[in-house]
Short mmCIF file of C-alpha atoms in Angstrom, two decimals:
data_model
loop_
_atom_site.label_atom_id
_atom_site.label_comp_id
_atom_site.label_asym_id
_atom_site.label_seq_id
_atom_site.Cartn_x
_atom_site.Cartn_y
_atom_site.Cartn_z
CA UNK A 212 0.33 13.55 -2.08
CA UNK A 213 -2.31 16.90 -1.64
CA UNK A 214 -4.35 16.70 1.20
CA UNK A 215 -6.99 19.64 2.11
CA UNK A 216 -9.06 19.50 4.96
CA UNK A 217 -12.76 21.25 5.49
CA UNK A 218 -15.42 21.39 7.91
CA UNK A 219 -18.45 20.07 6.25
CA UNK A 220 -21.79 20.59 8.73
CA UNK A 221 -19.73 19.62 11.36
CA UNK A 222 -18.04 16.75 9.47
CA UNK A 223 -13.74 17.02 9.27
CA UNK A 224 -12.99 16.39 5.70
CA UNK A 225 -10.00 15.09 4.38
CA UNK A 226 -9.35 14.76 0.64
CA UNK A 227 -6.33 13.26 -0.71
CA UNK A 228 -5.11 13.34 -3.83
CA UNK A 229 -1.99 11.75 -5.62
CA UNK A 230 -0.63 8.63 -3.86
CA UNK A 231 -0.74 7.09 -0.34
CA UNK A 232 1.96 4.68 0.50
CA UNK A 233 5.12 4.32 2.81
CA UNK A 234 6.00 7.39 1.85
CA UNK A 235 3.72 9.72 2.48
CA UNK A 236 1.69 7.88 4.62
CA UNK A 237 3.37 9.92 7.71
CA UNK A 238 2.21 13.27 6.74
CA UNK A 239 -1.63 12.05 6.67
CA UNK A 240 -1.42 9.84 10.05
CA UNK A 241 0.37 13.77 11.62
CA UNK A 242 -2.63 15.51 10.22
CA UNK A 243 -5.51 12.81 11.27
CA UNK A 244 -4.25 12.06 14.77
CA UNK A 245 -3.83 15.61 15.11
CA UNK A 246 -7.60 16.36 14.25
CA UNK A 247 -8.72 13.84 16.82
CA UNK A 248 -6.20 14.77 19.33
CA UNK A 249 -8.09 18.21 19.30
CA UNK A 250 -11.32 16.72 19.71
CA UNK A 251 -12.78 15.80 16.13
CA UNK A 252 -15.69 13.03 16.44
CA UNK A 253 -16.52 13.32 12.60
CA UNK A 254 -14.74 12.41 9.98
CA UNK A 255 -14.44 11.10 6.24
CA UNK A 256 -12.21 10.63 4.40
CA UNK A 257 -12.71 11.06 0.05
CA UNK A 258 -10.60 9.32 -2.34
CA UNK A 259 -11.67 10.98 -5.22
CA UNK A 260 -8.40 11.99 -6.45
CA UNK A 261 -6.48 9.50 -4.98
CA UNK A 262 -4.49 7.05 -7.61
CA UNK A 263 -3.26 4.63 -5.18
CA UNK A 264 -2.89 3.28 -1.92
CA UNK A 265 -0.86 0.44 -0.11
CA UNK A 266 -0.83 -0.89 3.44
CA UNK A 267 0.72 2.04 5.09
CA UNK A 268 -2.18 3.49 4.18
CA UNK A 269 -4.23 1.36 5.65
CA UNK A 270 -2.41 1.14 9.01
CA UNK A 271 -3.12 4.89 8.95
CA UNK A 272 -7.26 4.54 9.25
CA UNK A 273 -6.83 1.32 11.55
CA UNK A 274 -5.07 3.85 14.00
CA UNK A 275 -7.36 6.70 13.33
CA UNK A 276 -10.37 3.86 13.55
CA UNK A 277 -8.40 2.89 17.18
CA UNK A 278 -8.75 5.92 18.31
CA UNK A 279 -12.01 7.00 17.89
CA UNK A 280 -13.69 4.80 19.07
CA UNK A 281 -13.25 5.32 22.83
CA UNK A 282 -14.90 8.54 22.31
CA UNK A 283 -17.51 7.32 19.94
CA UNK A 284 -16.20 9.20 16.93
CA UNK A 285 -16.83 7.63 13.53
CA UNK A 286 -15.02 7.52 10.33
CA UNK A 287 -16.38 7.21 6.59
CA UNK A 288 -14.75 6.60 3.31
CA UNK A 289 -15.90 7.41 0.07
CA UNK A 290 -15.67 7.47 -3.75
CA UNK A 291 -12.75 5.16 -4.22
CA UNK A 292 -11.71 3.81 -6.91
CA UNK A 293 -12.59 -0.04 -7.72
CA UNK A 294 -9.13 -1.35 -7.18
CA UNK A 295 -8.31 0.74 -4.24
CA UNK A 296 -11.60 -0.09 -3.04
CA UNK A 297 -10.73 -3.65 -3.49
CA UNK A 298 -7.57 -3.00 -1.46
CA UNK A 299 -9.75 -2.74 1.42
CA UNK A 300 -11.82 -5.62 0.59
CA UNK A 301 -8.45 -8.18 0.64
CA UNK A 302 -7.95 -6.63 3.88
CA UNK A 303 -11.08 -6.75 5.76
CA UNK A 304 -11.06 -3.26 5.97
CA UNK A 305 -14.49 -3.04 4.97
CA UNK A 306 -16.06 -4.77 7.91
CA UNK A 307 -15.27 -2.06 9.97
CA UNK A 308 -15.16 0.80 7.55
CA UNK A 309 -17.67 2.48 5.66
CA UNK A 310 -17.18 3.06 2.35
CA UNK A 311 -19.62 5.21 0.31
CA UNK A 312 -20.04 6.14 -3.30
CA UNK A 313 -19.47 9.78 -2.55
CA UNK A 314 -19.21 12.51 -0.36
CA UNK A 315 -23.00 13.24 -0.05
CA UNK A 316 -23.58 9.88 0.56
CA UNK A 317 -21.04 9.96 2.86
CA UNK A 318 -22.11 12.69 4.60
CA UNK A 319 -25.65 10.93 5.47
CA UNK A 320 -24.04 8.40 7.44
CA UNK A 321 -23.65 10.89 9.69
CA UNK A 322 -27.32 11.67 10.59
CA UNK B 144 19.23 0.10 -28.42
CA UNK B 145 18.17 -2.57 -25.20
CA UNK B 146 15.64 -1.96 -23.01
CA UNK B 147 16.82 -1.47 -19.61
CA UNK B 148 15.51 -4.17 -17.36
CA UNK B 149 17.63 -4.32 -14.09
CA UNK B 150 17.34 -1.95 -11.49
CA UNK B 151 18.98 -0.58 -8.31
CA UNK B 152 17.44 1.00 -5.51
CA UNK B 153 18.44 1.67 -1.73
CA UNK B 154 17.05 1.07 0.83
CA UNK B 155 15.00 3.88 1.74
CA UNK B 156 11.42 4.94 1.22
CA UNK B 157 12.39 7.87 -0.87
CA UNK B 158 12.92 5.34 -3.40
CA UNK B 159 9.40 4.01 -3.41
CA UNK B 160 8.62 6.78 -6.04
CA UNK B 161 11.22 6.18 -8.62
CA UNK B 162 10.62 2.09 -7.85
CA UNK B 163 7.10 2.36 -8.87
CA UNK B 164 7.28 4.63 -11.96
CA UNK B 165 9.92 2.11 -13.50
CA UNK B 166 6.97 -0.49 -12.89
CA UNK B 167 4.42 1.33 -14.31
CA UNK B 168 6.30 1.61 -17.84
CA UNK B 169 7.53 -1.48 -17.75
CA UNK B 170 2.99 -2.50 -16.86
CA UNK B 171 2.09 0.04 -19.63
CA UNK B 172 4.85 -1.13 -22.13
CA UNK B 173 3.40 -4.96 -21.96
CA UNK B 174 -0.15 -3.54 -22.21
CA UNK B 175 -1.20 -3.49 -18.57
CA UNK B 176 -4.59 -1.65 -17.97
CA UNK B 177 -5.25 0.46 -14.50
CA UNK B 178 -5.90 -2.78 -12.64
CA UNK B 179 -3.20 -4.39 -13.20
CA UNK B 180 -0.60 -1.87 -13.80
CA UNK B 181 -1.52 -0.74 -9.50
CA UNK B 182 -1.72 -4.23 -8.87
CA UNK B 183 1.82 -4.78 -9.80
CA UNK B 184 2.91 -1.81 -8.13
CA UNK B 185 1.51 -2.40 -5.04
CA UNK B 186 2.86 -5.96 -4.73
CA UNK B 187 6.56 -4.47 -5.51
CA UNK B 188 5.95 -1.40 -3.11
CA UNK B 189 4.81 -4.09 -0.08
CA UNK B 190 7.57 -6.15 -0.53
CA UNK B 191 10.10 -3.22 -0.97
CA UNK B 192 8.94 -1.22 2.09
CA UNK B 193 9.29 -4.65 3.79
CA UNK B 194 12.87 -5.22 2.67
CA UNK B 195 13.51 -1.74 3.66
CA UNK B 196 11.96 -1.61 7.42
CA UNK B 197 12.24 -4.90 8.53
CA UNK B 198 15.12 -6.30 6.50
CA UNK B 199 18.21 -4.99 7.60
CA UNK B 200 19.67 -4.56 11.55
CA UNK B 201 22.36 -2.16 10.36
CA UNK B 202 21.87 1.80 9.40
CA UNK B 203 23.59 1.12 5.89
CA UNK B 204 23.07 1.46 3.06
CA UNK B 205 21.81 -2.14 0.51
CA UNK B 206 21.46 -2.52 -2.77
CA UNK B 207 17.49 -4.26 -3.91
CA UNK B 208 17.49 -5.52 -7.47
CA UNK B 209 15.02 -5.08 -9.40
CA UNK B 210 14.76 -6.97 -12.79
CA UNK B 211 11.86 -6.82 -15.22
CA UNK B 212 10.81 -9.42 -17.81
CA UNK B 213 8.38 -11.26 -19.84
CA UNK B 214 7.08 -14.95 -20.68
CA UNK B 215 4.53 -16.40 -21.92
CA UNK B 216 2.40 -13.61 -20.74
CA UNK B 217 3.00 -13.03 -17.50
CA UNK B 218 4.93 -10.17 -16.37
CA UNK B 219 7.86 -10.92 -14.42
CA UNK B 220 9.37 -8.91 -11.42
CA UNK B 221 12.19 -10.24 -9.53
CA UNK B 222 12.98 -8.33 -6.52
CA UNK B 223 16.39 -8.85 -4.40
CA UNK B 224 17.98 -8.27 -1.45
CA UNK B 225 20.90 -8.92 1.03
CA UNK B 226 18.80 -8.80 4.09
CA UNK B 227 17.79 -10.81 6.73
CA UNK B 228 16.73 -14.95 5.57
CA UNK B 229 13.06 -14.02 5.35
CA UNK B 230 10.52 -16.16 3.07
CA UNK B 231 7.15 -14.46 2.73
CA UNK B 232 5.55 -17.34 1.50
CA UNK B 233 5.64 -18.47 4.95
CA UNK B 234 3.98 -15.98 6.62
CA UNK B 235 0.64 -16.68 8.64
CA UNK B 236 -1.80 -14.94 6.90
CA UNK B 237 -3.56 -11.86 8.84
CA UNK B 238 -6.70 -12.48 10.74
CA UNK B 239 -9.01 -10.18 8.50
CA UNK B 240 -12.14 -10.45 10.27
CA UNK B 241 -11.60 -9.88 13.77
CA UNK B 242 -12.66 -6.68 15.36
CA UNK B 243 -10.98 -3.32 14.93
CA UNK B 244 -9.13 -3.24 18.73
CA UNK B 245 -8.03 -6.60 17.98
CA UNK B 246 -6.40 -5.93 14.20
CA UNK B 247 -2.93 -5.64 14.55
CA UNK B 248 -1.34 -3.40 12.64
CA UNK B 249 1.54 -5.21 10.49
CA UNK B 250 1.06 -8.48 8.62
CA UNK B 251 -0.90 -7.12 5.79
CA UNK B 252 1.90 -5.85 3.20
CA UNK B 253 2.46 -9.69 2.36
CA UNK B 254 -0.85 -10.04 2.12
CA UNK B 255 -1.39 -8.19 -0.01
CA UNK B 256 1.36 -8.78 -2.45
CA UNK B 257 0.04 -12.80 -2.29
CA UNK B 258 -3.33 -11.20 -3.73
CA UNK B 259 -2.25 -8.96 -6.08
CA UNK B 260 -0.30 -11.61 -8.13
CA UNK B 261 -0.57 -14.47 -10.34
CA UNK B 262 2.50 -16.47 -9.25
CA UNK B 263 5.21 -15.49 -6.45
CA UNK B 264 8.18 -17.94 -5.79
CA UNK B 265 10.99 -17.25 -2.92
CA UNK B 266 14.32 -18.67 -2.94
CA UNK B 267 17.33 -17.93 -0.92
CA UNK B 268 20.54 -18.17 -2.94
CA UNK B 269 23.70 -17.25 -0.36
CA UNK B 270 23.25 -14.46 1.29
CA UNK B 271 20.47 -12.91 -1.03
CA UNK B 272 16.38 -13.35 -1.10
CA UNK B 273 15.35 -13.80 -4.03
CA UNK B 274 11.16 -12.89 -4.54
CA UNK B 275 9.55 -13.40 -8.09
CA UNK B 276 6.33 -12.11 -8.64
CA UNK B 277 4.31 -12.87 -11.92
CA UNK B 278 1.55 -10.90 -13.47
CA UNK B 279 -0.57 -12.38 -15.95
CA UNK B 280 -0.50 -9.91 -18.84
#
């Protein structure tokens, strides 16, 4: 799995691409907790290029979800595809996640 | 020449990638579109990463089978192990609407494999677990 990170108008961006599972599902919780560990409030999170996910994914953005929200940060998700997007759905995810059809709409959440 | 339809993989993580590409030919060889074709790999790759994390007290190294068939349109994946008695069928399901501090944060790889199949059957036989998962082709 690829995953770049930018600043977007303040926004921490990270894109994945490739898959997100038990495997690799380490490398992206290092990288998130590590952005909010050094003080990133904003964040979303595009899964554009992303081909799959399971629940070790998922357990990832609970945590990250955790542990923003004692210092009001906010996470957004966007342009996923319908079964991954469904993935969420099965879990609930959604009621606490938002998930947008792409990054600019993603980005307005933030306003 | 046969088709190869039994498989071995240990139980590690690292074989998550080799575990799902074997699925995904054996999805796109029966005709499986995107849907179902991550659908079945997800519901293999839940149970697997279970087997592998929570099945086994020891540090050495198991055997999971893996065996792939066909009938009467469903696609069938039969997953096995020498772990730990453990029936997923019995599993509480997770509470998926309480609040985000509340979630906890296991519970939902079985889950998930109950939604992303037709048909799933457990069966202990000695010392093995025996899951079988069915797809509807």
């Amino acid at each position: 799995m690829q995953i770049t990170e930018e600043n977007r108008e303040g926004i921490h961006v990270f894109k994945l691409s490739g898959r997100l599972d038990s495997n690799t599902s380490p490398t992206f919780e290092e990288k998130i907790v590590q952005a909010i560990d050094t003080g990133v409030l904003f964040i979303i999170v595009d899964f554009k290029e992303l081909e799959y996910l399971s629940s070790a994914g998922l357990r990832v953005l609970l945590k990250a979800t955790k542990r923003l929200k004692p210092v009001s940060g906010k996470m957004v998700l966007c342009s996923m595809a319908d079964y991954v997007r469904e993935v969420f759905e099965i879990s609930g995810f959604d009621t606490f996640l938002p998930i947008m059809g792409d990054l600019a709409a993603a980005a307005r959440e933030f306003r | 020449m046969p088709v190869k339809t039994t498989f071995r993989f240990k139980n590690d993580l690292s074989e998550l990638e080799n575990l799902c590409q074997t699925l995904e030919r054996f999805g796109r060889s029966l005709g499986l579109q995107p849907k179902g074709l991550f659908e079945i790999q997800l519901a293999a790759e839940e149970h697997f990463a279970n087997i592998v994390l929570h099945g086994y007290a020891d540090k050495h190294v198991h055997w999971i089978t893996m065996r792939l068939s066909c009938e009467e349109e469903m696609a069938i994946v039969c997953l096995e192990d020498d772990g730990i008695p453990f029936n997923p069928l019995k599993l509480a399901a997770p509470d998926t609407v309480c609040c985000v501090e509340e979630r906890p944060l296991g519970g939902l790889g079985v889950h998930l494999v109950k939604r992303c199949v037709d048909k799933m059957d457990y069966r202990r036989e000695g010392r093995k677990n025996i899951l079988t998962l069915k797809k509807r082709i």
